[in-house]
CSV table of C-alpha atoms in Angstrom, one decimal:
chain,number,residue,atom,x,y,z
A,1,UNK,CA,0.0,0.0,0.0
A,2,UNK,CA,1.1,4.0,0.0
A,3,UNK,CA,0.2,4.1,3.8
A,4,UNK,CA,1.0,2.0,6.3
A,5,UNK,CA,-2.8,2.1,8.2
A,6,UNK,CA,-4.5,-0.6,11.0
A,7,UNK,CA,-7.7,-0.5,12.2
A,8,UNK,CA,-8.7,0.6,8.3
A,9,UNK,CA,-11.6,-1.4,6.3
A,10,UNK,CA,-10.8,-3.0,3.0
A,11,UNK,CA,-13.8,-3.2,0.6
A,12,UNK,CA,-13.9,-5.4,-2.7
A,13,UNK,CA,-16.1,-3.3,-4.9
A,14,UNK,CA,-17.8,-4.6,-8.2
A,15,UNK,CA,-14.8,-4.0,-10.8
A,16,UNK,CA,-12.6,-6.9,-8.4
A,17,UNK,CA,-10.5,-3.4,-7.3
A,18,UNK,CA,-10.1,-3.4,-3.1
A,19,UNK,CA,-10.7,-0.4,-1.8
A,20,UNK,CA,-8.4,0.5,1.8
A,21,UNK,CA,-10.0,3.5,3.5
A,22,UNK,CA,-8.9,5.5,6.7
A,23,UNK,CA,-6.7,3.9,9.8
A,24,UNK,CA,-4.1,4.4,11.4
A,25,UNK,CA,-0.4,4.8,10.9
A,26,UNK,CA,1.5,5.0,14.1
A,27,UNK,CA,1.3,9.0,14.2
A,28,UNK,CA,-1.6,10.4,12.3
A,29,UNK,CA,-5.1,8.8,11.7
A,30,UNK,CA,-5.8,8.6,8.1
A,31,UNK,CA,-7.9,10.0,5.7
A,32,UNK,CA,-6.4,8.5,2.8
A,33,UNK,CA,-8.0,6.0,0.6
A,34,UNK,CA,-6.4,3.7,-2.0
A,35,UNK,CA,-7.1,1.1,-4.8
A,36,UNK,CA,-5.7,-2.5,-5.5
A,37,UNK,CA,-5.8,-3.7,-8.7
A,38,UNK,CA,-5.6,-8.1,-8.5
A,39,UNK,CA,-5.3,-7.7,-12.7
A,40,UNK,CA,-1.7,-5.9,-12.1
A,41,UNK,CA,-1.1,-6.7,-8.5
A,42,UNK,CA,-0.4,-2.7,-7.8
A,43,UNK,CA,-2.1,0.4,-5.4
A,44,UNK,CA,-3.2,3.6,-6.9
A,45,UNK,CA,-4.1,6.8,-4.7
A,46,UNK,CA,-7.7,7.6,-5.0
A,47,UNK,CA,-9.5,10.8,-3.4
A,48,UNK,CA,-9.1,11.4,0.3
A,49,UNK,CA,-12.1,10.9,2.6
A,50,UNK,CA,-13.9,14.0,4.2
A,51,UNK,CA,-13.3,12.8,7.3
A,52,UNK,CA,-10.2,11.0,8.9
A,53,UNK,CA,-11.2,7.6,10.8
A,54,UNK,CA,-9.6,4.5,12.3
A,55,UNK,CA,-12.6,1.8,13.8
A,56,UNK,CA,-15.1,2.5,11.2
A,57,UNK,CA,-17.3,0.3,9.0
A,58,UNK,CA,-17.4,-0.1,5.2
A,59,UNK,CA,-20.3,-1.6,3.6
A,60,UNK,CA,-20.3,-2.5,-0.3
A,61,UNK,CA,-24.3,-1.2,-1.4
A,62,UNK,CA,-26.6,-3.0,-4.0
A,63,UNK,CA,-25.7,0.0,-6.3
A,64,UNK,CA,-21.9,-0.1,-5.7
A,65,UNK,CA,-20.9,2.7,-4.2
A,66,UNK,CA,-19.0,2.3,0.0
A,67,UNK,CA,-21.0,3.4,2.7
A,68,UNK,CA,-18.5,4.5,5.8
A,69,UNK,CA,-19.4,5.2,9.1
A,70,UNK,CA,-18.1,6.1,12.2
A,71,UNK,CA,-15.1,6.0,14.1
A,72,UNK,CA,-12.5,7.8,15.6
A,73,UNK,CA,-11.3,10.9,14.3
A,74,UNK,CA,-9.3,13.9,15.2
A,75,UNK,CA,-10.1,13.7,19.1
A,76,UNK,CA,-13.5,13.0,19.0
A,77,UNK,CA,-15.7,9.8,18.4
A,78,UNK,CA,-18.1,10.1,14.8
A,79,UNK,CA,-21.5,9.7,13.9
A,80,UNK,CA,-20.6,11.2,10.2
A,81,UNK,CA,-21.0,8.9,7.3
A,82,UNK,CA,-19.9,9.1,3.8
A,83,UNK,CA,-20.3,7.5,0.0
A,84,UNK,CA,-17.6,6.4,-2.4
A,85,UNK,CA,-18.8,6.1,-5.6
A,86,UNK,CA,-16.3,3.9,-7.9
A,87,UNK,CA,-16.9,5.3,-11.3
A,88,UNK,CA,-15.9,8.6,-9.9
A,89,UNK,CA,-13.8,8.0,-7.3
A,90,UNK,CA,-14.8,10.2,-5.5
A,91,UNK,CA,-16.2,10.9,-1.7
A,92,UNK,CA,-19.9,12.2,-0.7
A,93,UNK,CA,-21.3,12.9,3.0
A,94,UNK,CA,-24.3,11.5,3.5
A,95,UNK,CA,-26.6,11.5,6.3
A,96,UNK,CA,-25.0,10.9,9.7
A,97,UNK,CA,-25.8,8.7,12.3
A,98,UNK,CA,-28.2,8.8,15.6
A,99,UNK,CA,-25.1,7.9,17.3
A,100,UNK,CA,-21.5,8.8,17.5
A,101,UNK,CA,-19.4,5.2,17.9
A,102,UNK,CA,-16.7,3.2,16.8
A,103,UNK,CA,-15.6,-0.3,16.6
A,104,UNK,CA,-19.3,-1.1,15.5
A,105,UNK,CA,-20.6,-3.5,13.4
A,106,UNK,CA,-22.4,-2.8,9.9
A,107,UNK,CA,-24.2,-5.1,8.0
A,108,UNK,CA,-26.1,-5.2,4.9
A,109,UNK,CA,-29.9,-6.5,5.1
A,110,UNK,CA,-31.4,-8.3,2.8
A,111,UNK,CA,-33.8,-5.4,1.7
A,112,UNK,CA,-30.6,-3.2,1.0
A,113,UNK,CA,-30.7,-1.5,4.2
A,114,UNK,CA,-27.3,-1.2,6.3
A,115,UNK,CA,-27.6,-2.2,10.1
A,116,UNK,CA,-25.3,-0.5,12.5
A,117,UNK,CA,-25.2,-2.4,16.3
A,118,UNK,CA,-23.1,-1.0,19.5
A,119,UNK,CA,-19.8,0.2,19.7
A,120,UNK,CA,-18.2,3.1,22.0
A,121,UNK,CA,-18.8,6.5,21.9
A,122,UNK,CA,-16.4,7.9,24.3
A,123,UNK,CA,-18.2,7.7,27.7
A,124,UNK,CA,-19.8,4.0,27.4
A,125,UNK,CA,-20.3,1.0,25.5
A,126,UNK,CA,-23.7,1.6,23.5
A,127,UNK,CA,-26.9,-0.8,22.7
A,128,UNK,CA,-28.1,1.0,20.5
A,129,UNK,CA,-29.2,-0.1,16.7
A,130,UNK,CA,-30.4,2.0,13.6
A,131,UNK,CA,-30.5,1.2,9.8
A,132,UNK,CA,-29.0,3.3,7.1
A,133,UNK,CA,-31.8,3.6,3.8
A,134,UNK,CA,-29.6,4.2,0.4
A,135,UNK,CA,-32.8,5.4,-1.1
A,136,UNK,CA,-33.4,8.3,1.5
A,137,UNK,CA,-29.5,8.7,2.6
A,138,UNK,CA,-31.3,8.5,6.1
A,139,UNK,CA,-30.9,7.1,9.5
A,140,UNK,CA,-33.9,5.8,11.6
A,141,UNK,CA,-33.2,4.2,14.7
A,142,UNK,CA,-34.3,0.3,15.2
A,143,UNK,CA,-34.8,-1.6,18.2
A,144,UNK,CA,-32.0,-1.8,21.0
A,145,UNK,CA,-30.1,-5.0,21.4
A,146,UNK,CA,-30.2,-6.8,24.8
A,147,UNK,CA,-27.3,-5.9,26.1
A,148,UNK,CA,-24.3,-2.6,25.2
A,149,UNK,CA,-21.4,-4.5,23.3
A,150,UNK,CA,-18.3,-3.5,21.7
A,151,UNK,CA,-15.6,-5.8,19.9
A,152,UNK,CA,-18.7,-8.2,18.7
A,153,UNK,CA,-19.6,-9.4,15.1
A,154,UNK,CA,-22.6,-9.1,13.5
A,155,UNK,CA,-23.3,-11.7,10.2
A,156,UNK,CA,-26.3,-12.1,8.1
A,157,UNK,CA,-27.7,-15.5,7.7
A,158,UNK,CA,-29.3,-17.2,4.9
A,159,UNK,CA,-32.8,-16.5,6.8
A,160,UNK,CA,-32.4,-12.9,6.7
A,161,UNK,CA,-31.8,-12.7,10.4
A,162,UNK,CA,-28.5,-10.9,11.5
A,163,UNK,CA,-26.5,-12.9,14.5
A,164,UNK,CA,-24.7,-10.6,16.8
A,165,UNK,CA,-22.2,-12.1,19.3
A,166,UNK,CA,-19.7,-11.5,22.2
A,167,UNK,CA,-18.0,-8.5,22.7
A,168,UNK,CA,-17.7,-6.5,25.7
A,169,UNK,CA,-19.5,-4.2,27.7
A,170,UNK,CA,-19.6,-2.7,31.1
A,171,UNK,CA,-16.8,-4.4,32.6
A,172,UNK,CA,-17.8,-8.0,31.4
A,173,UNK,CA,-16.3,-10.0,28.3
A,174,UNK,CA,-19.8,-11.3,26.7
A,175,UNK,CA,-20.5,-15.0,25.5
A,176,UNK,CA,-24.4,-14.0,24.8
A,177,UNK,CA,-26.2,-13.8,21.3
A,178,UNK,CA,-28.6,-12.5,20.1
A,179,UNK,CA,-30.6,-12.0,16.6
A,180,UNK,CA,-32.0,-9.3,14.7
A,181,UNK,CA,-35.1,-9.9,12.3
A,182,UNK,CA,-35.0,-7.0,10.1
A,183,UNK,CA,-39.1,-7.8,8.6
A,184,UNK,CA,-40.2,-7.1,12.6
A,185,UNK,CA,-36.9,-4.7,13.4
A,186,UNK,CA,-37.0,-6.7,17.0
A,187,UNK,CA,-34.2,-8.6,18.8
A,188,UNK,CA,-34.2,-12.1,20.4
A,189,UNK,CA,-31.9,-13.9,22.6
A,190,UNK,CA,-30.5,-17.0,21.4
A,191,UNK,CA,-28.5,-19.4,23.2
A,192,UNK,CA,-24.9,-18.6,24.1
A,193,UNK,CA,-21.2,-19.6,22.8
A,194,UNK,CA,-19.7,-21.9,25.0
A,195,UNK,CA,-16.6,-19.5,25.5
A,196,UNK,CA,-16.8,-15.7,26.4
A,197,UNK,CA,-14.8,-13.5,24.0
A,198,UNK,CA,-14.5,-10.3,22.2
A,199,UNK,CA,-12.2,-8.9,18.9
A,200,UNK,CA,-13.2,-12.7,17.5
A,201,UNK,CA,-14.0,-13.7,14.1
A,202,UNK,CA,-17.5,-14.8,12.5
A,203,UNK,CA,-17.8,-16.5,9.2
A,204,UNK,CA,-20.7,-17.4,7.4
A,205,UNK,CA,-19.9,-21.5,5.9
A,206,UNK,CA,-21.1,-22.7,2.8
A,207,UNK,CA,-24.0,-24.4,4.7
A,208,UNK,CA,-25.1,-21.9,6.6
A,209,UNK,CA,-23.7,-22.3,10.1
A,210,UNK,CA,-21.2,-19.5,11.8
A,211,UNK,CA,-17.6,-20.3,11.8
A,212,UNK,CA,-16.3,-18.2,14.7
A,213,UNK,CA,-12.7,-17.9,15.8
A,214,UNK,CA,-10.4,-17.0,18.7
A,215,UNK,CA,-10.7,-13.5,20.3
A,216,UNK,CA,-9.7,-12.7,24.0
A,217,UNK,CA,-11.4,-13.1,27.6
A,218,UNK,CA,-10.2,-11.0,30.2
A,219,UNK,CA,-6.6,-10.3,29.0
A,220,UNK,CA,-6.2,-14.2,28.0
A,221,UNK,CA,-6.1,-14.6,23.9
A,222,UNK,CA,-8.0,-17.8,23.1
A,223,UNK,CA,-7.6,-20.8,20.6
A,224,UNK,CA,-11.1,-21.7,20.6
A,225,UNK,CA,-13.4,-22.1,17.9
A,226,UNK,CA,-17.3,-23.0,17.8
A,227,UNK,CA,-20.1,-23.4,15.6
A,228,UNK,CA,-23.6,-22.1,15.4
A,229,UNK,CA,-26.2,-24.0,13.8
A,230,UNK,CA,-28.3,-21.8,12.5
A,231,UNK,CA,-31.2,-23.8,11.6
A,232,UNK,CA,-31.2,-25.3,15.4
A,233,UNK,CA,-29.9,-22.0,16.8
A,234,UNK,CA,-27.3,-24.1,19.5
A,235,UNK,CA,-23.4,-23.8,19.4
A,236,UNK,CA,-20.8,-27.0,19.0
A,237,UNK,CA,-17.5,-27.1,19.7
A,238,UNK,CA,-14.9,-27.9,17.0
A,239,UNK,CA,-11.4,-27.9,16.5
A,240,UNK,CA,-9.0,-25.8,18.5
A,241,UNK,CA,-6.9,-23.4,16.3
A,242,UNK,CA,-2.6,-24.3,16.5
A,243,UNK,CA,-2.4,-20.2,17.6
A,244,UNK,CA,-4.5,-18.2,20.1
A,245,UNK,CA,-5.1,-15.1,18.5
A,246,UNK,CA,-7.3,-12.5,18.6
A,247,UNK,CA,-8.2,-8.9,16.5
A,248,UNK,CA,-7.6,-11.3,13.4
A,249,UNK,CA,-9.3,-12.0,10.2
A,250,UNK,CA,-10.8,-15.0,8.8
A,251,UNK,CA,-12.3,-15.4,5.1
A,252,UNK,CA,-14.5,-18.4,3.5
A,253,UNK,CA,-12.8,-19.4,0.3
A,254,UNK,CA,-14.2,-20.8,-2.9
A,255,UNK,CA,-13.9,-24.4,-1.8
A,256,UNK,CA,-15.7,-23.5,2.0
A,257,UNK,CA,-12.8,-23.9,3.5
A,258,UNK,CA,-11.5,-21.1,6.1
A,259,UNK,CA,-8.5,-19.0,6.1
A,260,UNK,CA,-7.4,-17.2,9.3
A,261,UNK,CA,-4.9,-14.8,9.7
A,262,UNK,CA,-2.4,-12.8,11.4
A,263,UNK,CA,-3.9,-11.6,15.0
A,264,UNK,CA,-2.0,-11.2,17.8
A,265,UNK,CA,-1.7,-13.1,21.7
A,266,UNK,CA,-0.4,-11.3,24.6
A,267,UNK,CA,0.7,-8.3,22.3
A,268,UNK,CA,2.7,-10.1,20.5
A,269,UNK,CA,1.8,-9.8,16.6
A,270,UNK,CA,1.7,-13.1,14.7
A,271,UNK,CA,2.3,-13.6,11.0
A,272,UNK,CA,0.9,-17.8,11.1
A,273,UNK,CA,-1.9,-19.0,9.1
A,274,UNK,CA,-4.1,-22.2,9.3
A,275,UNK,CA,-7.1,-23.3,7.5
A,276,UNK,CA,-10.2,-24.6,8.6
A,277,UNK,CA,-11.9,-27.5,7.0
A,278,UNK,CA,-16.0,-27.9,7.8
A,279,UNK,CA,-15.9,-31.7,6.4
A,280,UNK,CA,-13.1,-32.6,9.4
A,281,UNK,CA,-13.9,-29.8,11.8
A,282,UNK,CA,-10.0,-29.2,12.1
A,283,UNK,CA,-8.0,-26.4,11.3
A,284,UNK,CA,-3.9,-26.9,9.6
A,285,UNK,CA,-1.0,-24.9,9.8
A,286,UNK,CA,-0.3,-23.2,6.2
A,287,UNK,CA,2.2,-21.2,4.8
A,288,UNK,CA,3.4,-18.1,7.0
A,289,UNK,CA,2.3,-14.8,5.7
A,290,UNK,CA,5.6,-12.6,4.9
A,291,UNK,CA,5.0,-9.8,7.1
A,292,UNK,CA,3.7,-9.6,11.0
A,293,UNK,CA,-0.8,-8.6,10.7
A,294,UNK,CA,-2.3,-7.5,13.8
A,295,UNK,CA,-5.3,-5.5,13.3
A,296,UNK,CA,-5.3,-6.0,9.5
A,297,UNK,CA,-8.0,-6.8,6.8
A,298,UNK,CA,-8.5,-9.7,4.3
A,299,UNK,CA,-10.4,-9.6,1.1
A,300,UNK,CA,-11.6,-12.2,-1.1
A,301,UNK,CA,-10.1,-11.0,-4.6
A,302,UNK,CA,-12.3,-12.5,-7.5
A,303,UNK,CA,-9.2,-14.6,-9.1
A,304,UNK,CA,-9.7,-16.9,-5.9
């Protein structure tokens, strides 16, 4: 890349490009924004965001364009929100949110809309839901989750329903779930992960159940890994991973299998790999990535 950045989103937008946005370089938070290209394995500077943020969300919409949101930026916590629009490549604010907050959770519905859950805003950990409309550029607010969570995931599956885990909040590491039915904009407990953890991973498998990895539970950095059946709504244990790690990334590749990446345990940033396979429910060592990721992104590129 042209900047070094962490705690930045990396989008893959229609044309294949990746799209790096924001973070944070060791001094300054960013603003910057950049373009991979798979087709010629190279970075191009595109237009600066209107507002510098590291902990934020991008969302890919049906219509293309990035939807960013919050974060933290210049000394203060953000409820602004802005477009990217490939074909120009350039930035647009758009409305902002109910809610200043960062290290959040967006995720696209199934009717278009963008759900934001939790996150901080600078004096506590937030419960607080709303939904993004591309057609109106407008925030309404949605029902509150159960409980305030930051450091959780949030992943839509195949029923429409949105699964929000973990996290923390209020002095507690969380191993509660809940999920979101966007047709009645309600919440409902389901049941809970065996292990408590936040900064974890949640992947959606080929079948529908939710891969999740790692994460940390009261300063310890977990191996762990578990499964949610979402047809039965109940949690299995599977295979341990060969590294704890957490604030890592994990991607489902075109066979269903699972990468997982970088991370870090007890501060110390890690550069292993392993893959998880759902037909063996075990996860293998692969190749060591060349540099050190902690706090880094992952993107499917469309060459596989």
């Amino acid at each position: 890349m042209k900047d070094g950045r962490d705690y930045h989103t990396a989008t893959v937008l229609g044309n294949g490009k990746v799209l790096a946005a924001g973070g944070f370089n060791g001094v300054t938070i960013l603003n910057t924004a950049e373009l991979y290209d798979p087709s010629t394995g190279s970075w191009t500077t595109t237009h600066n965001m209107n507002q510098a943020r590291q902990g934020h969300t991008a969302s890919l919409l049906a219509d293309g364009s990035v939807l960013v949101t919050g974060g933290f930026g210049e000394q203060v916590f953000l409820d602004h929100a802005e477009l990217y629009d490939p074909s120009t490549e350039t930035w647009t604010t758009t409305g902002s949110m109910k809610a200043r907050r960062d290290y959040h959770t967006a995720t696209v519905l199934a009717n278009g809309k963008v759900l934001v859950t939790g996150g901080f805003n600078s004096e506590i950990i937030v419960g607080t839901a709303e939904l993004y409309d591309p057609s109106t550029e407008t925030w309404i607010t949605t029902g509150n989750m159960a409980e305030a969570r930051d450091g959780h995931t949030a992943s839509l599956l195949p029923n429409g329903k949105v699964l929000v885990i973990g996290g923390f909040s209020q002095h507690t590491f969380k191993n509660t779930a809940e999920l979101y039915d966007s047709l009645t904009e309600t919440w409902a407990s389901t049941s809970n992960m065996k292990d408590t953890r936040d900064y974890h991973t949640a992947t959606i498998l080929t079948n529908g159940n939710v891969l999740v990895t790692g994460g940390s539970y009261g300063g310890i950095t977990q191996n762990s890994t578990e499964l949610y059946d979402s047809s039965t709504e109940i949690w299995i244990t599977t295979g341990s991973m060969n590294n704890a790690r957490q604030n890592h990334q994990a991607v489902l590749l075109k066979d269903g299998k699972v990468l997982v990446t970088g991370g870090s345990n007890g501060g110390r940033a890690l550069h292993t790999a392993e893959l998880y396979d759902p037909s063996t429910r075990t996860l293998t060592t692969v190749d060591k990535m060349n540099n050190i990721q902690d706090s880094h992104e992952i993107s499917p590129l469309i060459n596989g």
